[in-house]
Amino acid sequence: MTSPEDDRKKKDVTADPEYCSCLLQPCRTDSDPNYTGIRRLLLSRKPHPSLLRRKDWRCKGRGYVAFRNYINRPKNWENLHNAGHTGTPGQSGNWMQSLGSFGQLSLLLEGDSWSTIREVQSNSQALSQSASLSSNASESPRIKGEPAYSFVGMHCIFDQSKAMVTVLKFGHMSSDLLAYGAADGTLTICTVSETPSIIKQLTGHSKDVTDFDFSLSNQYIASSSEDKTVRVWDISKGICIRVIYGVSAQLCIRFHPVNNNFLLAGNSNREINVFNFSTGRVIHKAVFDSAVTAMDHDHTGQFIFCGDAQGSIYTVKINSHTGNLSRTHRNRSGSKQKSPVTTVQYRIFSLLSRGPVLLSFTRDGSLSYFSVSLEIQGYLTIRCSLRLGPRLHSIRASFCPLLSLEKGEYIVVGSDDANVYFYDLTRPKHPCVNKLQGHGYSVVGVAWNHGENFLASSDFGGTVIVWRRAKTK
């Protein structure tokens, strides 16, 4: 026994002219008439959705590509379009424009271009992501709207410095403690919490502050300068508790991650000196081929990675108990010329290399990305490199560590055109994914806080801008 609804559907099917024409077509004498009729019926019913879409289409002067995109649009397009937006597909194929990204995608589907459906979908997702950006649109949109380069604007600005801010860093495992050094020799300690303010201003260096580092407890700061001195500061008291004099400009400095009684400083005399934090005496030194301009250590405290003025990257083994240094490997960065290394940064893990990685950046704009084999004496293997424009100043770059756990490998770097750029090293053809605009001078330094909800950038004019990243689900 059939229901009235089934009878109605059956009546509609039998009244269909296409259904009747398939059954009434003559068949060959040597074939089964029942099989032939069923086969024709199935073949006619198979492209039924496409037939309906062709009936809805109206040319209105558009070409074949627009028709093809309209026919091949996603199957759940109507549901996606109706669920979040008011625009609906009209009977003529000319869809209403809405303010949402899906409405913009509908215009792309209608447009006469040679974009494939996958490209159109990626454009729609990039359009939805661009609504939350605080800066101009990126040079090339990603397939997925990543939160890695989405910012809501400036959190605070520090502009009391009258000289170029050469280096800035957040405190160790800190989300609000920020310090920056300037070309006039000053070090400024500030907080970027809900009420940003300057805590201390440390004066003592007579020339540019080239680098500094926080101790593990964030109680002390060790700074290096072109005035040939290394200074140790007590942050809470705001005083210099120790001055270590050298014979050449001190260019980079780090606390040892395991033994905080060791200070490692690279200088323009081609040396790395290991100082005793308590006494200021030199424990050990290692000599290199050129001035040591940048330095970082691994998380175990076994290796030091440093870059020199000729673009070379060294792996140096250090004894955590005695402070003895021994060179193990030397690598060339991606620089084709002998350009000074401005950034050497280690990271404990990356999805791209499935292990530790190292970032280097040279003054001629060469960005290099190495995988680190700690089991083979810190051996470096270059994974990818990116060639940017040469820099007039010693501009620094930085990993986006937590953000790179997304699909991609994000790097943030300053530029002489007063912008902060974000690059994805997994996209060599279109690596730039966003830029932040707000500085009036060349952007020299960049730094992330712990948790990466704040990005700080400094420029040649002495301004420090703290950018707030958009919240993500």
CSV table of C-alpha atoms in Angstrom, one decimal:
chain,number,residue,atom,x,y,z
A,1,MET,CA,0.0,0.0,0.0
A,2,THR,CA,1.5,3.3,-1.1
A,3,SER,CA,1.0,6.7,0.5
A,4,PRO,CA,-0.5,9.7,-1.3
A,5,GLU,CA,3.0,11.3,-1.3
A,6,ASP,CA,4.5,8.3,-3.1
A,7,ASP,CA,1.6,8.4,-5.7
A,8,ARG,CA,2.3,12.1,-6.3
A,9,LYS,CA,6.0,11.5,-6.9
A,10,LYS,CA,5.3,8.6,-9.2
A,11,LYS,CA,2.8,10.7,-11.2
A,12,ASP,CA,5.4,13.5,-11.5
A,13,VAL,CA,8.0,11.2,-12.7
A,14,THR,CA,5.8,9.5,-15.3
A,15,ALA,CA,4.7,12.9,-16.5
A,16,ASP,CA,8.2,14.0,-17.2
A,17,PRO,CA,8.8,14.4,-21.0
A,18,GLU,CA,12.4,13.2,-20.6
A,19,TYR,CA,11.3,10.1,-18.8
A,20,CYS,CA,8.8,9.2,-21.5
A,21,SER,CA,11.1,9.9,-24.4
A,22,CYS,CA,13.7,7.6,-22.9
A,23,LEU,CA,11.3,4.7,-22.6
A,24,LEU,CA,9.7,5.2,-26.0
A,25,GLN,CA,12.9,5.4,-28.0
A,26,PRO,CA,13.3,2.5,-30.4
A,27,CYS,CA,16.0,-0.1,-29.4
A,28,ARG,CA,18.1,-2.5,-31.5
A,29,THR,CA,16.5,-5.8,-32.3
A,30,ASP,CA,19.5,-7.8,-30.9
A,31,SER,CA,19.3,-6.3,-27.4
A,32,ASP,CA,17.1,-6.6,-24.4
A,33,PRO,CA,14.4,-3.9,-24.6
A,34,ASN,CA,14.1,-3.8,-20.8
A,35,TYR,CA,17.9,-3.3,-20.3
A,36,THR,CA,18.1,-0.7,-23.0
A,37,GLY,CA,15.2,1.4,-21.5
A,38,ILE,CA,16.6,1.3,-18.0
A,39,ARG,CA,20.1,2.2,-19.2
A,40,ARG,CA,18.8,5.2,-21.1
A,41,LEU,CA,16.7,6.2,-18.1
A,42,LEU,CA,19.8,6.1,-15.8
A,43,LEU,CA,21.9,8.0,-18.3
A,44,SER,CA,19.3,10.7,-18.6
A,45,ARG,CA,18.8,11.1,-14.8
A,46,LYS,CA,22.5,11.1,-13.9
A,47,PRO,CA,23.3,14.7,-15.1
A,48,HIS,CA,20.0,16.0,-13.7
A,49,PRO,CA,21.6,18.5,-11.2
A,50,SER,CA,23.8,20.0,-14.0
A,51,LEU,CA,20.7,20.3,-16.2
A,52,LEU,CA,19.0,22.3,-13.5
A,53,ARG,CA,22.0,24.6,-13.1
A,54,ARG,CA,22.1,25.2,-16.8
A,55,LYS,CA,18.5,26.1,-16.8
A,56,ASP,CA,19.2,28.7,-14.0
A,57,TRP,CA,22.0,30.2,-15.9
A,58,ARG,CA,21.6,33.4,-18.0
A,59,CYS,CA,24.5,34.5,-20.1
A,60,LYS,CA,24.1,38.3,-19.9
A,61,GLY,CA,27.3,38.9,-21.9
A,62,ARG,CA,29.5,36.6,-19.8
A,63,GLY,CA,31.9,34.1,-21.4
A,64,TYR,CA,32.5,30.4,-21.1
A,65,VAL,CA,34.7,30.6,-18.0
A,66,ALA,CA,32.0,32.3,-16.0
A,67,PHE,CA,29.5,29.6,-17.0
A,68,ARG,CA,32.0,26.9,-16.1
A,69,ASN,CA,32.6,28.4,-12.7
A,70,TYR,CA,28.9,28.7,-12.1
A,71,ILE,CA,28.2,25.0,-13.1
A,72,ASN,CA,31.2,23.7,-11.0
A,73,ARG,CA,30.5,25.8,-7.8
A,74,PRO,CA,30.6,23.8,-4.6
A,75,LYS,CA,27.7,21.4,-3.9
A,76,ASN,CA,26.9,23.0,-0.6
A,77,TRP,CA,27.2,26.5,-1.9
A,78,GLU,CA,23.5,27.4,-1.4
A,79,ASN,CA,23.6,26.2,2.2
A,80,LEU,CA,26.8,28.1,3.0
A,81,HIS,CA,25.5,31.1,1.3
A,82,ASN,CA,22.1,31.1,3.0
A,83,ALA,CA,23.3,30.1,6.4
A,84,GLY,CA,25.4,33.2,7.2
A,85,HIS,CA,24.4,35.9,4.7
A,86,THR,CA,21.3,37.4,3.2
A,87,GLY,CA,22.3,37.2,-0.4
A,88,THR,CA,20.7,34.3,-2.3
A,89,PRO,CA,21.3,33.0,-5.8
A,90,GLY,CA,18.7,34.4,-8.1
A,91,GLN,CA,16.8,32.6,-10.8
A,92,SER,CA,18.9,34.3,-13.5
A,93,GLY,CA,22.3,33.3,-12.1
A,94,ASN,CA,23.1,36.9,-11.1
A,95,TRP,CA,23.6,36.6,-7.4
A,96,MET,CA,23.0,39.4,-5.0
A,97,GLN,CA,26.1,41.0,-3.5
A,98,SER,CA,26.4,40.8,0.3
A,99,LEU,CA,28.9,42.3,2.7
A,100,GLY,CA,30.3,38.9,3.7
A,101,SER,CA,33.1,37.0,2.2
A,102,PHE,CA,30.7,34.5,0.6
A,103,GLY,CA,29.0,37.3,-1.2
A,104,GLN,CA,32.3,38.4,-2.6
A,105,LEU,CA,33.0,34.8,-3.6
A,106,SER,CA,29.8,34.7,-5.5
A,107,LEU,CA,31.0,37.6,-7.6
A,108,LEU,CA,34.2,35.8,-8.2
A,109,LEU,CA,32.3,32.8,-9.4
A,110,GLU,CA,30.3,35.0,-11.7
A,111,GLY,CA,33.3,36.8,-13.0
A,112,ASP,CA,34.9,36.0,-16.3
A,113,SER,CA,38.3,34.9,-15.2
A,114,TRP,CA,40.4,31.7,-15.5
A,115,SER,CA,40.5,31.0,-11.8
A,116,THR,CA,39.8,27.5,-10.8
A,117,ILE,CA,37.3,26.6,-8.1
A,118,ARG,CA,40.1,25.9,-5.6
A,119,GLU,CA,41.6,29.3,-6.2
A,120,VAL,CA,38.3,30.9,-5.8
A,121,GLN,CA,37.7,29.1,-2.5
A,122,SER,CA,41.1,30.2,-1.2
A,123,ASN,CA,40.3,33.8,-2.2
A,124,SER,CA,37.1,33.7,-0.3
A,125,GLN,CA,38.8,32.5,2.9
A,126,ALA,CA,41.5,35.1,2.4
A,127,LEU,CA,38.8,37.7,2.1
A,128,SER,CA,37.2,36.6,5.3
A,129,GLN,CA,40.6,36.8,7.1
A,130,SER,CA,41.3,40.3,5.8
A,131,ALA,CA,38.4,41.8,7.7
A,132,SER,CA,40.3,41.3,11.0
A,133,LEU,CA,43.7,42.6,9.9
A,134,SER,CA,44.8,46.0,11.3
A,135,SER,CA,47.1,46.6,8.4
A,136,ASN,CA,46.9,46.6,4.6
A,137,ALA,CA,46.1,43.4,2.7
A,138,SER,CA,48.8,40.9,2.3
A,139,GLU,CA,50.8,40.5,-0.9
A,140,SER,CA,49.4,37.0,-1.5
A,141,PRO,CA,46.5,35.4,0.4
A,142,ARG,CA,46.8,32.0,2.0
A,143,ILE,CA,44.5,29.1,1.4
A,144,LYS,CA,43.5,29.1,5.0
A,145,GLY,CA,42.9,32.2,7.1
A,146,GLU,CA,45.7,31.8,9.6
A,147,PRO,CA,45.7,33.6,13.0
A,148,ALA,CA,49.4,33.9,12.8
A,149,TYR,CA,49.4,37.3,11.2
A,150,SER,CA,46.0,38.7,12.4
A,151,PHE,CA,46.3,41.8,14.6
A,152,VAL,CA,43.7,44.2,16.0
A,153,GLY,CA,45.9,47.2,16.2
A,154,MET,CA,48.4,49.0,18.5
A,155,HIS,CA,48.3,48.1,22.2
A,156,CYS,CA,50.7,50.9,23.3
A,157,ILE,CA,53.5,53.2,22.0
A,158,PHE,CA,56.8,54.2,23.8
A,159,ASP,CA,58.3,57.2,22.1
A,160,GLN,CA,60.4,58.9,24.9
A,161,SER,CA,63.7,57.7,23.3
A,162,LYS,CA,65.4,60.2,21.1
A,163,ALA,CA,67.8,57.8,19.5
A,164,MET,CA,67.5,54.6,17.4
A,165,VAL,CA,66.2,51.6,19.4
A,166,THR,CA,68.7,49.0,18.4
A,167,VAL,CA,67.4,45.9,20.2
A,168,LEU,CA,64.3,45.0,22.3
A,169,LYS,CA,63.3,41.8,24.1
A,170,PHE,CA,60.6,40.6,26.4
A,171,GLY,CA,61.5,39.0,29.7
A,172,HIS,CA,62.2,35.3,30.0
A,173,MET,CA,58.9,33.5,30.0
A,174,SER,CA,57.2,36.9,30.6
A,175,SER,CA,54.1,38.3,28.8
A,176,ASP,CA,54.4,41.9,30.0
A,177,LEU,CA,58.0,42.7,30.9
A,178,LEU,CA,59.7,44.5,28.0
A,179,ALA,CA,63.2,46.1,27.7
A,180,TYR,CA,64.9,47.9,24.9
A,181,GLY,CA,68.3,49.5,24.3
A,182,ALA,CA,69.1,52.6,22.3
A,183,ALA,CA,71.9,54.1,20.3
A,184,ASP,CA,72.5,56.7,23.1
A,185,GLY,CA,73.5,53.9,25.5
A,186,THR,CA,70.3,53.8,27.6
A,187,LEU,CA,68.3,50.7,28.6
A,188,THR,CA,64.6,51.1,29.3
A,189,ILE,CA,62.5,48.6,31.3
A,190,CYS,CA,58.8,48.8,30.9
A,191,THR,CA,55.6,46.9,31.4
A,192,VAL,CA,53.0,46.4,28.6
A,193,SER,CA,50.1,45.2,30.9
A,194,GLU,CA,46.7,46.9,30.8
A,195,THR,CA,48.4,50.1,32.0
A,196,PRO,CA,51.6,50.3,30.1
A,197,SER,CA,54.3,52.3,31.8
A,198,ILE,CA,58.1,52.7,32.1
A,199,ILE,CA,59.6,51.0,35.2
A,200,LYS,CA,63.3,51.9,35.0
A,201,GLN,CA,65.7,53.7,32.7
A,202,LEU,CA,69.2,52.4,33.0
A,203,THR,CA,72.1,54.7,32.0
A,204,GLY,CA,75.8,53.9,31.9
A,205,HIS,CA,76.8,52.9,28.4
A,206,SER,CA,78.4,55.7,26.4
A,207,LYS,CA,77.7,54.3,23.0
A,208,ASP,CA,75.1,52.1,21.2
A,209,VAL,CA,73.6,49.2,23.2
A,210,THR,CA,74.2,46.3,20.7
A,211,ASP,CA,72.5,43.5,22.7
A,212,PHE,CA,71.2,42.4,26.1
A,213,ASP,CA,69.8,39.4,27.8
A,214,PHE,CA,67.5,38.6,30.8
A,215,SER,CA,68.5,36.2,33.5
A,216,LEU,CA,66.2,33.2,34.0
A,217,SER,CA,64.6,34.9,37.0
A,218,ASN,CA,64.3,38.3,35.2
A,219,GLN,CA,66.1,39.8,38.1
A,220,TYR,CA,69.2,40.9,36.1
A,221,ILE,CA,70.0,42.2,32.7
A,222,ALA,CA,73.4,41.8,31.0
A,223,SER,CA,74.1,44.3,28.2
A,224,SER,CA,76.8,44.7,25.6
A,225,SER,CA,77.8,47.9,23.9
A,226,GLU,CA,80.1,49.5,21.3
A,227,ASP,CA,81.8,51.3,24.2
A,228,LYS,CA,83.8,48.0,24.8
A,229,THR,CA,82.0,47.2,28.0
A,230,VAL,CA,79.6,44.5,29.3
A,231,ARG,CA,77.3,45.7,32.1
A,232,VAL,CA,75.2,43.8,34.6
A,233,TRP,CA,72.1,45.5,35.9
A,234,ASP,CA,69.8,44.8,38.9
A,235,ILE,CA,66.3,45.5,37.5
A,236,SER,CA,64.5,46.0,40.8
A,237,LYS,CA,67.1,48.5,42.0
A,238,GLY,CA,67.8,50.1,38.6
A,239,ILE,CA,71.5,50.1,39.2
A,240,CYS,CA,74.6,48.7,37.4
A,241,ILE,CA,76.2,46.1,39.7
A,242,ARG,CA,79.1,45.2,37.5
A,243,VAL,CA,81.1,46.5,34.6
A,244,ILE,CA,83.4,44.3,32.5
A,245,TYR,CA,85.9,46.1,30.3
A,246,GLY,CA,87.1,44.7,27.0
A,247,VAL,CA,89.5,45.7,24.3
A,248,SER,CA,86.9,45.8,21.4
A,249,ALA,CA,83.3,46.5,20.8
A,250,GLN,CA,81.0,44.0,22.4
A,251,LEU,CA,78.3,43.0,19.9
A,252,CYS,CA,76.2,40.2,21.4
A,253,ILE,CA,75.6,38.6,24.8
A,254,ARG,CA,73.7,35.7,26.4
A,255,PHE,CA,73.3,34.1,29.8
A,256,HIS,CA,74.0,30.4,29.8
A,257,PRO,CA,70.6,28.7,29.9
A,258,VAL,CA,71.7,26.0,32.5
A,259,ASN,CA,74.4,27.7,34.4
A,260,ASN,CA,73.4,31.4,34.9
A,261,ASN,CA,76.8,32.1,36.4
A,262,PHE,CA,78.2,32.1,32.9
A,263,LEU,CA,77.9,35.1,30.5
A,264,LEU,CA,78.9,34.6,26.9
A,265,ALA,CA,79.8,37.7,24.9
A,266,GLY,CA,80.9,38.0,21.3
A,267,ASN,CA,83.0,41.0,20.2
A,268,SER,CA,84.5,42.6,17.1
A,269,ASN,CA,87.9,41.1,18.0
A,270,ARG,CA,86.6,37.7,16.6
A,271,GLU,CA,86.1,36.2,20.0
A,272,ILE,CA,83.5,34.7,22.3
A,273,ASN,CA,84.4,35.2,25.9
A,274,VAL,CA,82.9,33.3,28.8
A,275,PHE,CA,82.6,35.5,31.8
A,276,ASN,CA,82.0,34.6,35.4
A,277,PHE,CA,78.8,36.4,36.4
A,278,SER,CA,79.9,36.8,40.0
A,279,THR,CA,83.4,37.9,39.5
A,280,GLY,CA,83.5,39.3,36.0
A,281,ARG,CA,86.6,37.3,35.1
A,282,VAL,CA,87.1,35.6,31.8
A,283,ILE,CA,86.8,31.8,32.1
A,284,HIS,CA,87.4,30.8,28.5
A,285,LYS,CA,87.5,32.2,25.0
A,286,ALA,CA,87.2,30.9,21.4
A,287,VAL,CA,88.6,32.7,18.3
A,288,PHE,CA,86.7,32.8,15.0
A,289,ASP,CA,87.4,34.1,11.5
A,290,SER,CA,85.6,37.4,11.8
A,291,ALA,CA,83.7,39.6,14.3
A,292,VAL,CA,81.0,37.7,16.2
A,293,THR,CA,77.8,39.7,15.5
A,294,ALA,CA,74.9,37.5,16.7
A,295,MET,CA,74.5,34.5,19.0
A,296,ASP,CA,72.0,32.1,20.6
A,297,HIS,CA,72.1,28.9,22.5
A,298,ASP,CA,70.1,25.6,22.4
A,299,HIS,CA,67.7,24.6,25.2
A,300,THR,CA,70.1,22.0,26.7
A,301,GLY,CA,73.0,24.5,27.2
A,302,GLN,CA,75.4,22.2,25.2
A,303,PHE,CA,75.8,24.3,22.1
A,304,ILE,CA,76.2,27.9,21.1
A,305,PHE,CA,75.2,29.1,17.6
A,306,CYS,CA,76.9,32.3,16.5
A,307,GLY,CA,77.2,34.3,13.3
A,308,ASP,CA,80.1,36.5,12.1
A,309,ALA,CA,80.6,39.5,10.0
A,310,GLN,CA,81.3,37.4,6.9
A,311,GLY,CA,78.0,35.5,6.9
A,312,SER,CA,79.2,32.2,8.5
A,313,ILE,CA,77.3,30.3,11.1
A,314,TYR,CA,79.3,28.4,13.8
A,315,THR,CA,78.2,25.6,16.1
A,316,VAL,CA,80.2,25.8,19.4
A,317,LYS,CA,80.1,23.2,22.1
A,318,ILE,CA,80.2,24.5,25.7
A,319,ASN,CA,80.9,22.7,28.9
A,320,SER,CA,78.2,23.7,31.4
A,321,HIS,CA,80.5,23.1,34.4
A,322,THR,CA,83.8,24.5,33.2
A,323,GLY,CA,82.8,26.9,30.5
A,324,ASN,CA,85.2,25.5,27.9
A,325,LEU,CA,84.4,26.2,24.3
A,326,SER,CA,85.2,24.1,21.2
A,327,ARG,CA,84.1,24.7,17.6
A,328,THR,CA,82.4,21.8,15.9
A,329,HIS,CA,80.8,22.9,12.6
A,330,ARG,CA,80.9,25.9,10.3
A,331,ASN,CA,78.1,26.7,7.8
A,332,ARG,CA,77.5,29.4,5.3
A,333,SER,CA,74.3,31.3,5.5
A,334,GLY,CA,72.1,31.8,2.4
A,335,SER,CA,74.0,35.0,1.7
A,336,LYS,CA,75.9,35.0,-1.6
A,337,GLN,CA,78.2,37.8,-0.3
A,338,LYS,CA,80.1,38.1,2.9
A,339,SER,CA,77.4,40.0,4.7
A,340,PRO,CA,77.2,40.4,8.6
A,341,VAL,CA,74.8,38.1,10.4
A,342,THR,CA,72.3,40.2,12.3
A,343,THR,CA,70.1,37.4,13.8
A,344,VAL,CA,70.8,33.9,15.0
A,345,GLN,CA,67.8,32.4,16.8
A,346,TYR,CA,67.3,28.8,18.0
A,347,ARG,CA,63.9,27.1,18.4
A,348,ILE,CA,63.3,23.8,20.1
A,349,PHE,CA,60.8,22.3,17.6
A,350,SER,CA,59.3,22.9,14.2
A,351,LEU,CA,56.7,20.9,12.3
A,352,LEU,CA,58.6,21.6,9.1
A,353,SER,CA,61.8,19.8,10.3
A,354,ARG,CA,60.3,17.7,13.1
A,355,GLY,CA,63.0,18.8,15.5
A,356,PRO,CA,65.1,21.8,16.5
A,357,VAL,CA,65.7,24.6,14.0
A,358,LEU,CA,67.8,27.7,13.6
A,359,LEU,CA,67.1,31.0,11.9
A,360,SER,CA,69.7,33.3,10.5
A,361,PHE,CA,69.3,36.7,8.9
A,362,THR,CA,72.1,38.7,7.2
A,363,ARG,CA,72.3,42.4,6.4
A,364,ASP,CA,72.0,41.8,2.7
A,365,GLY,CA,68.5,40.3,3.2
A,366,SER,CA,69.2,36.6,3.2
A,367,LEU,CA,66.9,34.6,5.5
A,368,SER,CA,68.1,31.0,6.1
A,369,TYR,CA,66.4,28.2,8.0
A,370,PHE,CA,68.4,25.3,9.3
A,371,SER,CA,67.5,22.0,11.0
A,372,VAL,CA,69.7,21.2,14.0
A,373,SER,CA,71.0,17.7,14.8
A,374,LEU,CA,71.9,17.8,18.4
A,375,GLU,CA,73.0,14.2,18.3
A,376,ILE,CA,75.7,15.0,15.7
A,377,GLN,CA,77.4,17.8,17.6
A,378,GLY,CA,74.8,20.4,16.6
A,379,TYR,CA,75.2,19.8,12.8
A,380,LEU,CA,73.2,22.3,10.7
A,381,THR,CA,71.4,21.3,7.5
A,382,ILE,CA,69.8,24.2,5.5
A,383,ARG,CA,66.2,23.5,4.8
A,384,CYS,CA,65.1,26.6,3.0
A,385,SER,CA,66.2,30.2,2.4
A,386,LEU,CA,64.5,33.4,1.3
A,387,ARG,CA,66.2,36.3,-0.5
A,388,LEU,CA,64.9,39.7,0.7
A,389,GLY,CA,66.1,43.1,-0.2
A,390,PRO,CA,69.4,44.4,1.4
A,391,ARG,CA,69.1,46.4,4.6
A,392,LEU,CA,70.8,49.7,5.3
A,393,HIS,CA,70.7,49.0,9.1
A,394,SER,CA,71.3,46.0,11.2
A,395,ILE,CA,67.7,44.8,11.1
A,396,ARG,CA,66.7,41.7,13.1
A,397,ALA,CA,64.3,38.9,12.4
A,398,SER,CA,62.4,36.5,14.7
A,399,PHE,CA,60.6,33.2,14.6
A,400,CYS,CA,56.9,33.1,15.3
A,401,PRO,CA,57.3,30.0,17.6
A,402,LEU,CA,53.8,29.1,18.8
A,403,LEU,CA,52.2,30.4,15.6
A,404,SER,CA,54.3,28.2,13.5
A,405,LEU,CA,52.6,25.1,15.0
A,406,GLU,CA,50.0,26.0,12.4
A,407,LYS,CA,50.6,24.8,8.9
A,408,GLY,CA,53.5,27.0,7.8
A,409,GLU,CA,56.7,28.5,9.1
A,410,TYR,CA,56.3,32.1,10.0
A,411,ILE,CA,59.1,34.7,10.3
A,412,VAL,CA,58.7,38.3,11.3
A,413,VAL,CA,61.3,40.9,10.2
A,414,GLY,CA,61.7,44.6,10.1
A,415,SER,CA,62.4,46.6,6.9
A,416,ASP,CA,63.8,50.0,5.8
A,417,ASP,CA,60.4,51.0,4.3
A,418,ALA,CA,59.0,51.4,7.9
A,419,ASN,CA,56.9,48.2,7.8
A,420,VAL,CA,56.9,45.0,9.7
A,421,TYR,CA,56.7,42.0,7.4
A,422,PHE,CA,55.5,38.4,8.0
A,423,TYR,CA,56.9,35.7,5.8
A,424,ASP,CA,55.9,32.0,5.4
A,425,LEU,CA,59.0,30.0,4.4
A,426,THR,CA,56.9,27.2,3.1
A,427,ARG,CA,55.7,29.4,0.3
A,428,PRO,CA,58.8,30.4,-1.6
A,429,LYS,CA,56.9,32.0,-4.6
A,430,HIS,CA,54.7,34.3,-2.5
A,431,PRO,CA,56.2,34.3,1.0
A,432,CYS,CA,54.8,37.6,2.3
A,433,VAL,CA,51.6,37.0,4.2
A,434,ASN,CA,51.1,40.4,5.9
A,435,LYS,CA,52.7,43.6,6.9
A,436,LEU,CA,52.1,46.0,9.8
A,437,GLN,CA,52.2,49.8,9.1
A,438,GLY,CA,52.6,52.4,11.8
A,439,HIS,CA,56.3,53.3,12.1
A,440,GLY,CA,57.8,56.5,10.6
A,441,TYR,CA,61.3,55.2,10.2
A,442,SER,CA,63.1,52.0,9.4
A,443,VAL,CA,62.0,49.1,11.6
A,444,VAL,CA,65.1,47.7,13.3
A,445,GLY,CA,64.0,45.2,16.0
A,446,VAL,CA,61.1,42.8,16.5
A,447,ALA,CA,60.3,40.6,19.5
A,448,TRP,CA,57.4,38.4,20.7
A,449,ASN,CA,56.3,38.1,24.3
A,450,HIS,CA,55.7,34.7,26.0
A,451,GLY,CA,52.3,33.5,24.7
A,452,GLU,CA,52.7,35.7,21.6
A,453,ASN,CA,49.7,37.9,22.1
A,454,PHE,CA,52.0,40.9,21.8
A,455,LEU,CA,54.6,41.8,19.2
A,456,ALA,CA,57.0,44.7,19.8
A,457,SER,CA,58.8,46.5,17.1
A,458,SER,CA,61.3,49.4,17.2
A,459,ASP,CA,62.5,51.9,14.7
A,460,PHE,CA,65.3,54.2,13.7
A,461,GLY,CA,63.5,57.2,15.2
A,462,GLY,CA,63.3,55.7,18.7
A,463,THR,CA,59.7,54.6,18.7
A,464,VAL,CA,58.6,51.3,20.1
A,465,ILE,CA,55.2,50.0,19.1
A,466,VAL,CA,53.5,47.0,20.9
A,467,TRP,CA,50.9,45.3,18.6
A,468,ARG,CA,48.1,43.3,20.0
A,469,ARG,CA,47.4,40.0,18.2
A,470,ALA,CA,43.7,39.1,17.5
A,471,LYS,CA,42.2,36.5,19.8
A,472,THR,CA,41.6,33.1,18.2
A,473,LYS,CA,39.3,30.3,19.0
